[in-house]
mmCIF file of the C-alpha atoms, coordinates in Angstrom:
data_MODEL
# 
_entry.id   MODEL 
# 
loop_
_atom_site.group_PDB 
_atom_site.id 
_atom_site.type_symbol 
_atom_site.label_atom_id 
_atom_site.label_alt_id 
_atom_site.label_comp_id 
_atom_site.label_asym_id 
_atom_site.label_entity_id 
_atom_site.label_seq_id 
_atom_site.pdbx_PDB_ins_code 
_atom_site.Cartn_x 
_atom_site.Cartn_y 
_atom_site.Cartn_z 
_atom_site.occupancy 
_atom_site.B_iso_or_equiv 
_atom_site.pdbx_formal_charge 
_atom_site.auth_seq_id 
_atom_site.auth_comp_id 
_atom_site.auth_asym_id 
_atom_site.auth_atom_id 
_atom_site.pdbx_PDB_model_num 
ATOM 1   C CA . UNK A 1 1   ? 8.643   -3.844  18.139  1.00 0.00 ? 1   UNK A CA 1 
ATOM 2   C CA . UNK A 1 2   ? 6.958   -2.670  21.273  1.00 0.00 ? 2   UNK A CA 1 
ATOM 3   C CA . UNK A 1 3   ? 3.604   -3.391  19.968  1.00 0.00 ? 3   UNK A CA 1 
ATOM 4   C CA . UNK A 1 4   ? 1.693   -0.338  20.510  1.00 0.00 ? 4   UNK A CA 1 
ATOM 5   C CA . UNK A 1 5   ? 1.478   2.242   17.916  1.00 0.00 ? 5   UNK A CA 1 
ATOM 6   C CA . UNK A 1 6   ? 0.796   6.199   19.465  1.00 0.00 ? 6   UNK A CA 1 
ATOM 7   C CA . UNK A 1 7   ? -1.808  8.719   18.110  1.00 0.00 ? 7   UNK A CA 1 
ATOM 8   C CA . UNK A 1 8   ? -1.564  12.483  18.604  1.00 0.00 ? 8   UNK A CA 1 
ATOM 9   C CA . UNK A 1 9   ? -4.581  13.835  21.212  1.00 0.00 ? 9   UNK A CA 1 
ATOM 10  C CA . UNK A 1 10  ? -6.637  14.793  18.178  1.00 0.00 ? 10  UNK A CA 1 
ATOM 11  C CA . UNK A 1 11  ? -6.994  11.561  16.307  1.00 0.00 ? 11  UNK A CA 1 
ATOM 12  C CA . UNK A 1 12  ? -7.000  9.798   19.761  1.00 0.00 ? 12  UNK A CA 1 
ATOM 13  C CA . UNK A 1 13  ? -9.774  11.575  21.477  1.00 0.00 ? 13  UNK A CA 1 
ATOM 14  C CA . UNK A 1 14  ? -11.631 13.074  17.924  1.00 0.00 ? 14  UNK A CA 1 
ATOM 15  C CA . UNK A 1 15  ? -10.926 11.630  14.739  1.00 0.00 ? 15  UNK A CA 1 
ATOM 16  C CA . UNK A 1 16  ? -10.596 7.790   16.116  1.00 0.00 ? 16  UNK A CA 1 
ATOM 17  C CA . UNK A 1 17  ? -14.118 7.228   17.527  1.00 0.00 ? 17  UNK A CA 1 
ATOM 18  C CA . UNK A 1 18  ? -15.557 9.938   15.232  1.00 0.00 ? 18  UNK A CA 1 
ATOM 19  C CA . UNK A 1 19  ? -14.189 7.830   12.464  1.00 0.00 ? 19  UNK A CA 1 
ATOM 20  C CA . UNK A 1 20  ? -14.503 4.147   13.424  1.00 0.00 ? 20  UNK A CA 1 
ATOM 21  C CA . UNK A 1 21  ? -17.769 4.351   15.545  1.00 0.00 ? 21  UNK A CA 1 
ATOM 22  C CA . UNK A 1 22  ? -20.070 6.324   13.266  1.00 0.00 ? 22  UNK A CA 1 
ATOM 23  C CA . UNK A 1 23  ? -18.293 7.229   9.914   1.00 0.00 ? 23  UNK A CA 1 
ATOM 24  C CA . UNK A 1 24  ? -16.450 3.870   8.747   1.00 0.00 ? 24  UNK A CA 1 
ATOM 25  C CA . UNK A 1 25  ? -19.959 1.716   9.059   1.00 0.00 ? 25  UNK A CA 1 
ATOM 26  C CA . UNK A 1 26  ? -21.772 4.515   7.341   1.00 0.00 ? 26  UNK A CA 1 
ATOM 27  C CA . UNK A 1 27  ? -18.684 4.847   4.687   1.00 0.00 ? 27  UNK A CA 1 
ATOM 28  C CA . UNK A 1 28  ? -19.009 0.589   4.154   1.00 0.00 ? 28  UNK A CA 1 
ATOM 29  C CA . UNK A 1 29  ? -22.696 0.602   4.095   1.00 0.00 ? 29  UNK A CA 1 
ATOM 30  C CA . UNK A 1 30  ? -22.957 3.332   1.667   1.00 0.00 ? 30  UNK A CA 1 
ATOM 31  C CA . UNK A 1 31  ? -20.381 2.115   -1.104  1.00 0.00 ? 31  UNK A CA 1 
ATOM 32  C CA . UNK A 1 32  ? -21.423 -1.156  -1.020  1.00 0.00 ? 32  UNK A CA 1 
ATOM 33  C CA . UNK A 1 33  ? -17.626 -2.303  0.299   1.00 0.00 ? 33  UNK A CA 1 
ATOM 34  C CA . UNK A 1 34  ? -17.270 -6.138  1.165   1.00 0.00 ? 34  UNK A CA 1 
ATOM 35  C CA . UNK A 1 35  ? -14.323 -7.317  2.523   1.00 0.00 ? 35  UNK A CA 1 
ATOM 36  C CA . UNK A 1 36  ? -12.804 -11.103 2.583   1.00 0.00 ? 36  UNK A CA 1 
ATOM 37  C CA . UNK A 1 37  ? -9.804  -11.744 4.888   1.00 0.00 ? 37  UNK A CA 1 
ATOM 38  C CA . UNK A 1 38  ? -10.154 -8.164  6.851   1.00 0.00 ? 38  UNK A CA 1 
ATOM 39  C CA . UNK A 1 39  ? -9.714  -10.319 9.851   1.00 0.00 ? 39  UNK A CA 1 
ATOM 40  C CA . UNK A 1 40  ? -5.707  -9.904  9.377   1.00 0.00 ? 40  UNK A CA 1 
ATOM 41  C CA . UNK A 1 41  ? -6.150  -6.039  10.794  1.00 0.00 ? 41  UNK A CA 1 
ATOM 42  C CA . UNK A 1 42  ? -7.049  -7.649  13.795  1.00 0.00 ? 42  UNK A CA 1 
ATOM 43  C CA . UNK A 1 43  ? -3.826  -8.382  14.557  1.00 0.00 ? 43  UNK A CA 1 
ATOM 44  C CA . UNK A 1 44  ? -2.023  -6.631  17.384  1.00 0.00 ? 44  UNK A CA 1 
ATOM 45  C CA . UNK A 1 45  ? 1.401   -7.147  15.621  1.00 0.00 ? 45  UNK A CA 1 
ATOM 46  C CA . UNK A 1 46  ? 3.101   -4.390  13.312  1.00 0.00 ? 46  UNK A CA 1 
ATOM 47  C CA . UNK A 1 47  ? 1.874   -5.126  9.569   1.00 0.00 ? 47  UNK A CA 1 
ATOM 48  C CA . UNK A 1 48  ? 2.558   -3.546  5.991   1.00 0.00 ? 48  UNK A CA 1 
ATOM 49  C CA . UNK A 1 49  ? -1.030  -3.527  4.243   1.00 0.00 ? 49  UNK A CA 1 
ATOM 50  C CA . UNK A 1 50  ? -0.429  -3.239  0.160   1.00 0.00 ? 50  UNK A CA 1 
ATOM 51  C CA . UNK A 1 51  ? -3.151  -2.592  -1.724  1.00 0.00 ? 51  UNK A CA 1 
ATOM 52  C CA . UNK A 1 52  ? -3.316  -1.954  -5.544  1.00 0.00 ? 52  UNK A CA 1 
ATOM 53  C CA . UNK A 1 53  ? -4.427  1.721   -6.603  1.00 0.00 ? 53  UNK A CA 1 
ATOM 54  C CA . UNK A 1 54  ? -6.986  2.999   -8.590  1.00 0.00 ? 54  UNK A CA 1 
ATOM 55  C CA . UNK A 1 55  ? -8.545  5.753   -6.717  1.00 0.00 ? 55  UNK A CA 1 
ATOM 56  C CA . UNK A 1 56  ? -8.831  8.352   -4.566  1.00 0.00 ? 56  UNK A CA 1 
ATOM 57  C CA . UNK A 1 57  ? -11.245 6.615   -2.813  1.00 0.00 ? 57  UNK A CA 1 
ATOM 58  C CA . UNK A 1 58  ? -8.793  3.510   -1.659  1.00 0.00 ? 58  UNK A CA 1 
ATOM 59  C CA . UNK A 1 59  ? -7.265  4.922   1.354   1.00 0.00 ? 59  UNK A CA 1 
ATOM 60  C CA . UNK A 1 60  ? -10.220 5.908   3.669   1.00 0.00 ? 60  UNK A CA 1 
ATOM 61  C CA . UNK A 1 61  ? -11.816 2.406   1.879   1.00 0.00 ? 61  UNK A CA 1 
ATOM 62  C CA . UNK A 1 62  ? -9.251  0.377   3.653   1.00 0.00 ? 62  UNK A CA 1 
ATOM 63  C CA . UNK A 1 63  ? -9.257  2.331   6.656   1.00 0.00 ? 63  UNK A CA 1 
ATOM 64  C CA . UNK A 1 64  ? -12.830 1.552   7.211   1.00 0.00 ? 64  UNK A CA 1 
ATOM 65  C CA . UNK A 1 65  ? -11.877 -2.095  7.003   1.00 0.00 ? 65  UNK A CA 1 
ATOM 66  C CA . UNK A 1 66  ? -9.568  -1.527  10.156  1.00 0.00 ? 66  UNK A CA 1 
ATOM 67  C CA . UNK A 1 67  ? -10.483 -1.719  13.803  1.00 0.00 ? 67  UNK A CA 1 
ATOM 68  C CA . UNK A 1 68  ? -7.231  0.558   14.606  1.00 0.00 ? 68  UNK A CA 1 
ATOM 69  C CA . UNK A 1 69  ? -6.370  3.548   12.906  1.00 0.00 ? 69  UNK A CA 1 
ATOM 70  C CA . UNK A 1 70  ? -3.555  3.032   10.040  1.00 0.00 ? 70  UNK A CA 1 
ATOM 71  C CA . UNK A 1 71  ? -0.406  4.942   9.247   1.00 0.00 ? 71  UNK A CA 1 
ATOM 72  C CA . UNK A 1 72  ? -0.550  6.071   5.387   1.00 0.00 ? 72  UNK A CA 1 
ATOM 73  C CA . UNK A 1 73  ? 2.422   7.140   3.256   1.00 0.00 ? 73  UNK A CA 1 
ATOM 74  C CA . UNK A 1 74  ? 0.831   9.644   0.810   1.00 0.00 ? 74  UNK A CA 1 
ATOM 75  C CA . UNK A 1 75  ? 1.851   12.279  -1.624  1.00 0.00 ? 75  UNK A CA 1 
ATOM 76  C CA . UNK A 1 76  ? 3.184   15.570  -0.139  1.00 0.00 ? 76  UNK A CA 1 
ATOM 77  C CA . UNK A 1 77  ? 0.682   17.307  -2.275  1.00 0.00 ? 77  UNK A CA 1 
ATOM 78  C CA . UNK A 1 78  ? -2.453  16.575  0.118   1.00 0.00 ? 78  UNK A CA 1 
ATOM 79  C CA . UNK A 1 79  ? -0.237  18.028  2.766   1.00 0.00 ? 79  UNK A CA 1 
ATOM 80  C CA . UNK A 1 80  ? 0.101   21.774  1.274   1.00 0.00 ? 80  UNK A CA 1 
ATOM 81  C CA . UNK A 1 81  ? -1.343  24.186  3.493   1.00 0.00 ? 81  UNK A CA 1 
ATOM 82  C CA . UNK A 1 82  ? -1.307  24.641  7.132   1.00 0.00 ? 82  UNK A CA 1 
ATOM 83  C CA . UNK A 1 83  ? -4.691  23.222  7.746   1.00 0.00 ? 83  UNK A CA 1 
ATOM 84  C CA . UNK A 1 84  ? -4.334  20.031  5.707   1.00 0.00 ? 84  UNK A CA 1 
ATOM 85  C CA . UNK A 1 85  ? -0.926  19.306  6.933   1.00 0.00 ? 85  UNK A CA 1 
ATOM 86  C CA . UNK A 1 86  ? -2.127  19.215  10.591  1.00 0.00 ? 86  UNK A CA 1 
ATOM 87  C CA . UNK A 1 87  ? -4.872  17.798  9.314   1.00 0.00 ? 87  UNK A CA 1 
ATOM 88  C CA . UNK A 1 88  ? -3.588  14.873  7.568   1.00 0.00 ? 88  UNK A CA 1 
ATOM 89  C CA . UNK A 1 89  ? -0.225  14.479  9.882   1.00 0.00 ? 89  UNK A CA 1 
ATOM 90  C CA . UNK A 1 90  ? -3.196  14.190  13.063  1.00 0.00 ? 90  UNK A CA 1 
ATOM 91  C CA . UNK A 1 91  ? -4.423  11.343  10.692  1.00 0.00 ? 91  UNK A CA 1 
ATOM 92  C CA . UNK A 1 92  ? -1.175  9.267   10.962  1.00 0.00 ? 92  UNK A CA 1 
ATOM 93  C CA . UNK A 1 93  ? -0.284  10.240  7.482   1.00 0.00 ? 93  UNK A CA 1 
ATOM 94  C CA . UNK A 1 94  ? 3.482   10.603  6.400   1.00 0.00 ? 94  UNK A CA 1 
ATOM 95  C CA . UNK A 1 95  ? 4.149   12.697  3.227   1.00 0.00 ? 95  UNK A CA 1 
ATOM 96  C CA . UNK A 1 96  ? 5.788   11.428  0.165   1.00 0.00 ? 96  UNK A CA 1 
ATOM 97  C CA . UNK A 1 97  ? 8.126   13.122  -2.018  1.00 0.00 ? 97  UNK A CA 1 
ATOM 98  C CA . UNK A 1 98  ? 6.900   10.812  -5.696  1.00 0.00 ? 98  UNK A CA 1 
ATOM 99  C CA . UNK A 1 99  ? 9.414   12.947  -7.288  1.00 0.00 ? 99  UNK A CA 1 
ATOM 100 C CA . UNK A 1 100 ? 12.667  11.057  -6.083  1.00 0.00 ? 100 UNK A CA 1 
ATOM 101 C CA . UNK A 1 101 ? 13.045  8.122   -3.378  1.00 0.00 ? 101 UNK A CA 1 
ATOM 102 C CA . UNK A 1 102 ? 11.823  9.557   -0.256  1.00 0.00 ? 102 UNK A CA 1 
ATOM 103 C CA . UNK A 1 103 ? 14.667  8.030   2.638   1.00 0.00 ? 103 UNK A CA 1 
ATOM 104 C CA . UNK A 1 104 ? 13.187  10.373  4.935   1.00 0.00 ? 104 UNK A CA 1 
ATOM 105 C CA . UNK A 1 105 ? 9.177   9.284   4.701   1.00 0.00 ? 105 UNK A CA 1 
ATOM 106 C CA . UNK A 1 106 ? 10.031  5.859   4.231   1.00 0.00 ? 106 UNK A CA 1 
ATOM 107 C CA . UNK A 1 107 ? 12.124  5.959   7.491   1.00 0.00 ? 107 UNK A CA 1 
ATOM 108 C CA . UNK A 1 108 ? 9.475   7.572   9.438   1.00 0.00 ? 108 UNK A CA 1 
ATOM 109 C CA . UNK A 1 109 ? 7.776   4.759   7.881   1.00 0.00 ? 109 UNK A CA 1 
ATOM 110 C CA . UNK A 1 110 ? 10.090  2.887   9.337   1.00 0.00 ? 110 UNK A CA 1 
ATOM 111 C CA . UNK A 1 111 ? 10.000  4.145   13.047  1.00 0.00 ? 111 UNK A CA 1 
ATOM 112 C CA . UNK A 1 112 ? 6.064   3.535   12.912  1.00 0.00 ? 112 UNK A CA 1 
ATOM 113 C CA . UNK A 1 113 ? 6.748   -0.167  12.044  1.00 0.00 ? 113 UNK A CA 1 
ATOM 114 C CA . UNK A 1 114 ? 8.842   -0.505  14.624  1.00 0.00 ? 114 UNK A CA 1 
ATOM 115 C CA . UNK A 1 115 ? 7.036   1.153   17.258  1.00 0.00 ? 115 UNK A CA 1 
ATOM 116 C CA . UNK A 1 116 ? 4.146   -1.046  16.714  1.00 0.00 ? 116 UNK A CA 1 
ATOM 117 C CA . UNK A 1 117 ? 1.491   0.554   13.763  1.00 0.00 ? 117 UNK A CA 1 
ATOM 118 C CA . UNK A 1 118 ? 0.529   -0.432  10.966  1.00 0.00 ? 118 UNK A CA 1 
ATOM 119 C CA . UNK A 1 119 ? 1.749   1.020   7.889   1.00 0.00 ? 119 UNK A CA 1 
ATOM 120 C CA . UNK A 1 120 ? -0.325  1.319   4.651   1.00 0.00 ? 120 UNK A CA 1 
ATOM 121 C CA . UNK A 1 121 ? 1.959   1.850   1.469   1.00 0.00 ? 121 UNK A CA 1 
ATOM 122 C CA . UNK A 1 122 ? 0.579   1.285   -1.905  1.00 0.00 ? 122 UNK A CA 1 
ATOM 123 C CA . UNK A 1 123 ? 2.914   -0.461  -3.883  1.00 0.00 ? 123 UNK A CA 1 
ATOM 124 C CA . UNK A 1 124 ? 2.444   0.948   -7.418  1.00 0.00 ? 124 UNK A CA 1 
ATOM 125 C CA . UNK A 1 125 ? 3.488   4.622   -6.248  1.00 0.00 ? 125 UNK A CA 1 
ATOM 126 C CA . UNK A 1 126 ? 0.623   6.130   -7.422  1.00 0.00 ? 126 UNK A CA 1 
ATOM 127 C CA . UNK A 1 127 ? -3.050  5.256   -9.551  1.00 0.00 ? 127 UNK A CA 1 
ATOM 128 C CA . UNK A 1 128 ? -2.673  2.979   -12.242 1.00 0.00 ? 128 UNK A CA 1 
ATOM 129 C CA . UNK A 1 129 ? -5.415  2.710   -15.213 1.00 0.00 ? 129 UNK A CA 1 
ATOM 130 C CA . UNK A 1 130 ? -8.907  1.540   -14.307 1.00 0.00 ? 130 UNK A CA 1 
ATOM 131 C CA . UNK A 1 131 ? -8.572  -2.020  -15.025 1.00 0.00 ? 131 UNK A CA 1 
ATOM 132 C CA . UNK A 1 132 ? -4.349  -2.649  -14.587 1.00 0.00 ? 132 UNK A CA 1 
ATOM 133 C CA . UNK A 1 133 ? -1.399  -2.263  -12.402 1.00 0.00 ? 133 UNK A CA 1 
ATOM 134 C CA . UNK A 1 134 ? 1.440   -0.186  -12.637 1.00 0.00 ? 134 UNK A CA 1 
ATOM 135 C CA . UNK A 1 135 ? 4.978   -1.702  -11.589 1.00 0.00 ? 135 UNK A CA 1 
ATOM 136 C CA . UNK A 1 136 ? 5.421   -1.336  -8.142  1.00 0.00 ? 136 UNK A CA 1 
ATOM 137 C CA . UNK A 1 137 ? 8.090   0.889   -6.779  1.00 0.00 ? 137 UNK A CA 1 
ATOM 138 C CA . UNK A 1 138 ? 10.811  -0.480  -4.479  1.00 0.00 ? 138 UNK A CA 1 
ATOM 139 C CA . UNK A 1 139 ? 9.335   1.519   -1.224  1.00 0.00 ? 139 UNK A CA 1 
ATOM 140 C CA . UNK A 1 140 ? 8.007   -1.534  0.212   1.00 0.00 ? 140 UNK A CA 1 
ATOM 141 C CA . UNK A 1 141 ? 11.258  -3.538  -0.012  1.00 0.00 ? 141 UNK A CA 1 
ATOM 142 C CA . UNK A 1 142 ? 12.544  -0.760  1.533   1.00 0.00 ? 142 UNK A CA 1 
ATOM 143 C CA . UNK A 1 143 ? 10.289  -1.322  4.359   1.00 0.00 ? 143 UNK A CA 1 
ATOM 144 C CA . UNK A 1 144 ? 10.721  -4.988  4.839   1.00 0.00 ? 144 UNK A CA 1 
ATOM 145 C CA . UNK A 1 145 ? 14.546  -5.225  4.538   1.00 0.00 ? 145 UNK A CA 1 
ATOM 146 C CA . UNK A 1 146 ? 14.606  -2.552  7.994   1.00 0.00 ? 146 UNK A CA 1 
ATOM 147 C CA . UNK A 1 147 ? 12.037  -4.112  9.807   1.00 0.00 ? 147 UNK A CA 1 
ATOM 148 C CA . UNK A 1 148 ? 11.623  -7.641  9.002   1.00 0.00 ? 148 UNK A CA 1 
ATOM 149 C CA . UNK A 1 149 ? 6.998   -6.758  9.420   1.00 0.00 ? 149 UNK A CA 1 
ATOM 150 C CA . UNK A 1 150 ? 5.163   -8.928  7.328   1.00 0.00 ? 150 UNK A CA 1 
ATOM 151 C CA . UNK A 1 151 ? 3.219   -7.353  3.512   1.00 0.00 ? 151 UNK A CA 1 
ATOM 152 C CA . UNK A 1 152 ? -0.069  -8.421  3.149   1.00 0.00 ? 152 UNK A CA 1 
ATOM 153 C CA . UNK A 1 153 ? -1.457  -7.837  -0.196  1.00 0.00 ? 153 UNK A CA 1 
ATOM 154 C CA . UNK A 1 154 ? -4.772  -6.336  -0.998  1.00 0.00 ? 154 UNK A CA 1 
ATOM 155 C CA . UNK A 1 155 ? -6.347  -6.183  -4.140  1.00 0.00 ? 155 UNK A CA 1 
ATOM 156 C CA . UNK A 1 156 ? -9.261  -3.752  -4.166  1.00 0.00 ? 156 UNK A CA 1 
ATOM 157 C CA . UNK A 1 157 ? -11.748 -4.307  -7.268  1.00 0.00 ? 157 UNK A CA 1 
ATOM 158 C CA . UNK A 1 158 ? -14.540 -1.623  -8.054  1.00 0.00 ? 158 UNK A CA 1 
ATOM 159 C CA . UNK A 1 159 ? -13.333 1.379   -5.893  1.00 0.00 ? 159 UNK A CA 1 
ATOM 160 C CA . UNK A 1 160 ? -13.521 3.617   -9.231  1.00 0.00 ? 160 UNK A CA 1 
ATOM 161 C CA . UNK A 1 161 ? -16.967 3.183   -9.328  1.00 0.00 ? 161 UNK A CA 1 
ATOM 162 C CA . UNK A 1 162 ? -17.301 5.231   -6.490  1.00 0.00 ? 162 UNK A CA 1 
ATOM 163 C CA . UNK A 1 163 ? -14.633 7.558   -7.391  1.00 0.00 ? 163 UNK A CA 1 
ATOM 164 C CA . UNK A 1 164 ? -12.243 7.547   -10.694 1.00 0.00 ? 164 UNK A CA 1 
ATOM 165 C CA . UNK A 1 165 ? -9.974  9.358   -12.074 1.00 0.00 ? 165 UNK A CA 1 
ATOM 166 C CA . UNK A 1 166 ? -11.821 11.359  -14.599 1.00 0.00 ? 166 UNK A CA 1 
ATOM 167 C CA . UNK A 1 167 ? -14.410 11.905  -11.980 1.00 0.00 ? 167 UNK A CA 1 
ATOM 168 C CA . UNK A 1 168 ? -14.006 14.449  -9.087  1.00 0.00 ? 168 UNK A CA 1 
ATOM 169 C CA . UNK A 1 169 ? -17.673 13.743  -7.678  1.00 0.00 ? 169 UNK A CA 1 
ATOM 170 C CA . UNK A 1 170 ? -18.621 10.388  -5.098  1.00 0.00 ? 170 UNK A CA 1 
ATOM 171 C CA . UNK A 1 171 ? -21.161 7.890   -6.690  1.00 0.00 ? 171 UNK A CA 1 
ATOM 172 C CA . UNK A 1 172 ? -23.121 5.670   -5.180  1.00 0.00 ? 172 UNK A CA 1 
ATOM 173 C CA . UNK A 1 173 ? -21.747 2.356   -7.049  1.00 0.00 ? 173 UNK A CA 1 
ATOM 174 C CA . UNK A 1 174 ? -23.638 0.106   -8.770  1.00 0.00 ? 174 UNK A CA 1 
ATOM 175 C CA . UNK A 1 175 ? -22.188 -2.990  -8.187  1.00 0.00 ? 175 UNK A CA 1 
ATOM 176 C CA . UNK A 1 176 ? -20.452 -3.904  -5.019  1.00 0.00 ? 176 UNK A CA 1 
ATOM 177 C CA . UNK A 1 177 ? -17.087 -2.798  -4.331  1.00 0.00 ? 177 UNK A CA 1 
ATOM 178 C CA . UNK A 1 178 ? -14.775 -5.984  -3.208  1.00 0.00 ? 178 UNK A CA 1 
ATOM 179 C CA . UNK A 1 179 ? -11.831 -5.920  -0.822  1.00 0.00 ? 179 UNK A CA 1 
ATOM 180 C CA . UNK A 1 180 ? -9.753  -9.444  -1.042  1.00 0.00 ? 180 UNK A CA 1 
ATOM 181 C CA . UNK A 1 181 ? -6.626  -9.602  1.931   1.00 0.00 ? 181 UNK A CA 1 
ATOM 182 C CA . UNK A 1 182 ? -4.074  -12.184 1.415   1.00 0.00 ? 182 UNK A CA 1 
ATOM 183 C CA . UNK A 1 183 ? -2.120  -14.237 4.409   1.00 0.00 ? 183 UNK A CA 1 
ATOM 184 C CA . UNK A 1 184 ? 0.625   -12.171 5.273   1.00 0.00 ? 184 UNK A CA 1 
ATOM 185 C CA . UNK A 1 185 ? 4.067   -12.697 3.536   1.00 0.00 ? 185 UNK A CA 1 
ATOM 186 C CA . UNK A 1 186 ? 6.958   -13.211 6.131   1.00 0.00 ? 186 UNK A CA 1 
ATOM 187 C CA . UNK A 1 187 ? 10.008  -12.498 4.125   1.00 0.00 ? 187 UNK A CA 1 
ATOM 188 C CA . UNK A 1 188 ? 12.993  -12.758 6.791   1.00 0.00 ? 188 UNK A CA 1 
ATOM 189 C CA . UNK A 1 189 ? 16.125  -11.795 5.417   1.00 0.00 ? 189 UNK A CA 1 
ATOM 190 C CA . UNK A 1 190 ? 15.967  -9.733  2.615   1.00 0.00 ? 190 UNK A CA 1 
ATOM 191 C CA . UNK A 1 191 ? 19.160  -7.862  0.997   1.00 0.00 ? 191 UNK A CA 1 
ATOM 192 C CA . UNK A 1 192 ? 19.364  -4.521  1.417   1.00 0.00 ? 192 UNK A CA 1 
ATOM 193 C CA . UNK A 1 193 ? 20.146  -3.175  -1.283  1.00 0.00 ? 193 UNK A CA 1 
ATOM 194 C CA . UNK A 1 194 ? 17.752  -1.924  -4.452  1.00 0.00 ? 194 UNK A CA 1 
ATOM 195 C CA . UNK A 1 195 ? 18.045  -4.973  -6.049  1.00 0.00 ? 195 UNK A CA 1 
ATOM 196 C CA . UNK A 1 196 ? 16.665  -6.910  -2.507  1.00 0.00 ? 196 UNK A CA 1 
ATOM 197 C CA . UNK A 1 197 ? 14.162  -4.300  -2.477  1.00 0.00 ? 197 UNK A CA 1 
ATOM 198 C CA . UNK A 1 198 ? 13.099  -4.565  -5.939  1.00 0.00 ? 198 UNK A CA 1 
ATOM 199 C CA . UNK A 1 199 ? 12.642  -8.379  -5.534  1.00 0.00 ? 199 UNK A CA 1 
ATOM 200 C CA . UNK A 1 200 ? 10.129  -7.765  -2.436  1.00 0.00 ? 200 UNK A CA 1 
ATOM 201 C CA . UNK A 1 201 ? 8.220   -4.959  -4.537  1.00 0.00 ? 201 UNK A CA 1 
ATOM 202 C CA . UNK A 1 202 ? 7.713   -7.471  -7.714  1.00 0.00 ? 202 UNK A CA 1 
ATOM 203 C CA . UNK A 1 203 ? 6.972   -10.410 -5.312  1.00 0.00 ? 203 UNK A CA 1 
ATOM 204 C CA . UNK A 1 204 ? 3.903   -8.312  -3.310  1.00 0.00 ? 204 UNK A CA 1 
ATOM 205 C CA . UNK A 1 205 ? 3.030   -7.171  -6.668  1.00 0.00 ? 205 UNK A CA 1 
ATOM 206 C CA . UNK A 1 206 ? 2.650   -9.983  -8.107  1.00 0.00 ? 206 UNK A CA 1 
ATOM 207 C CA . UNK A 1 207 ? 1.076   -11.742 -5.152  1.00 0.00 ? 207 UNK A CA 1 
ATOM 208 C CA . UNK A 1 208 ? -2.096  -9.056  -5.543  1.00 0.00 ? 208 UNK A CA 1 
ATOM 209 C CA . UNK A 1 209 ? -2.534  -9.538  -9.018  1.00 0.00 ? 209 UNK A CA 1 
ATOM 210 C CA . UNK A 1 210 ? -3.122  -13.538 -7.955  1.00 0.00 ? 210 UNK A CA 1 
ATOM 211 C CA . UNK A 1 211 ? -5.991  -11.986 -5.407  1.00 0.00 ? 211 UNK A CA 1 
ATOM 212 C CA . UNK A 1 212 ? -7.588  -10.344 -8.496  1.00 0.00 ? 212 UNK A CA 1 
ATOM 213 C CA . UNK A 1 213 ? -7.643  -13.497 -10.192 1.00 0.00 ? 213 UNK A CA 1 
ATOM 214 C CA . UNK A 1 214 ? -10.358 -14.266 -7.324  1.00 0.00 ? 214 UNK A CA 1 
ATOM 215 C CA . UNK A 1 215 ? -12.683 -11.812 -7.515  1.00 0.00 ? 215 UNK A CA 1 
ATOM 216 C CA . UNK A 1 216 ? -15.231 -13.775 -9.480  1.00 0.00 ? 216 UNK A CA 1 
ATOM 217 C CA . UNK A 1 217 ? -15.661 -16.139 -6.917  1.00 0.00 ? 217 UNK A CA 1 
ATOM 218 C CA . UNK A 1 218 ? -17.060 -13.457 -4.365  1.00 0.00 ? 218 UNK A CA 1 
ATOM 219 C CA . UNK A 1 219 ? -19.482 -11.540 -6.940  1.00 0.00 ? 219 UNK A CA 1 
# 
C-alpha cells in the first residue's frame, strides 16, 4: 500500500477544492447531515467505507463527510454518455456492471486499495426499501480477501428524506439526517473463494444493521 491515492488534473485542481471547500459544508448544512465517528476518514491508511443504501442522495452524503476525495464503485448506467463518463471517471468513480459479477470494476477497485484510496462500495448492490436492507452482495469480500484494507460500516438513517426513490426532486428534510461510522473491521485472512467472500459481505452487513440499532440515542 503506498499510501497515497492519485487524482486526475481535473478533480485535483477543480472538483477537489470546488467540492470540499465550498460545496460539502453548504451540502451538510443544508440537509441537516450529522455525522458520529466521521473521524475514521481521517485516516491516511487505505479503507473500505460500507454504507447501507437508500438513496440517490448517499454517495455525495458521505463524500461530504470526507476530508479526501473517495473512490466510488457505481452503476455503469450514470456513466452513459461521453460527458458523464469523463465526468464521473474525473470523480474517482469506477463503473459497475449490476448485471453479473463485475471482476474487472472490482479489480480496479482493487488497484485503488492498494495504491492508497479509499474505496466506497455499498454493500447491498443497489437501494433497498425505505426502512430495510437488502442482502449484501459478495463485492466487498471480494475486496478484502485481495487486499487485506479494513470495512468500516456505515449506517445512514434519513437520507430519503432528502431524496427517495419515488421522488426525483431534493427536499429540504425535516428531521435531521444521521450518519453513524463503526471502528473499522480488520479481517486478516479471509478465503478466497465465494463462500470467504460471502462470509465478509454477511458479517459487514450485519455489523451496520447493529449501528442502526443506535440511532435513537443521537436524535
Amino acid at each position: 500500500m503506498s499510501g497515497r491515492c492519485s487524482l486526475r488534473p481535473f478533480g485535483r485542481f477543480f472538483f477537489k477544492p470546488l467540492w470540499f471547500y465550498l460545496l460539502s459544508p453548504l451540502f451538510r448544512k443544508v440537509f441537516k447531515i450529522k455525522a458520529y465517528g466521521s473521524e475514521v476518514l481521517e485516516s491516511k491508511e487505505p479503507l473500505i467505507i460500507a454504507p447501507n443504501h437508500r438513496s440517490y442522495i448517499d454517495p455525495p452524503l458521505i463524500a461530504s463527510l470526507s476530508p479526501e476525495p473517495l473512490v466510488f464503485l457505481a452503476k455503469k448506467e450514470l456513466f452513459e454518455g461521453k460527458l458523464k463518463n469523463w465526468l464521473f471517471r474525473n470523480m474517482n468513480s469506477i463503473p459497475v456492471d449490476r448485471s453479473k459479477a463485475d471482476f474487472n470494476a472490482l479489480n480496479e477497485a482493487v488497484g485503488r486499495l492498494k495504491e492508497g484510496c479509499k474505496v466506497c462500495i455499498f454493500p447491498e448492490g443497489r437501494r433497498a426499501p425505505q426502512r430495510g436492507f437488502l442482502k449484501p452482495k459478495p463485492g466487498i469480500g471480494y475486496l478484502v480477501a485481495k487486499t487485506q484494507v479494513p470495512v468500516v460500516p456505515v449506517y445512514i438513517h434519513n437520507s430519503t428524506e432528502i431524496l427517495s426513490s419515488d421522488n426525483k426532486h431534493f427536499r429540504i428534510p425535516k428531521r435531521e439526517v444521521i450518519v453513524i461510522f463503526g471502528k473499522p473491521i480488520e479481517f486478516g485472512y479471509v478465503e478466497d473463494s465465494p463462500r470467504g467472500y460471502k462470509k465478509v459481505a454477511n458479517l459487514v452487513m450485519e455489523e451496520i444493521k447493529e449501528l442502526s440499532k443506535k440511532v435513537k440515542e443521537y436524535l
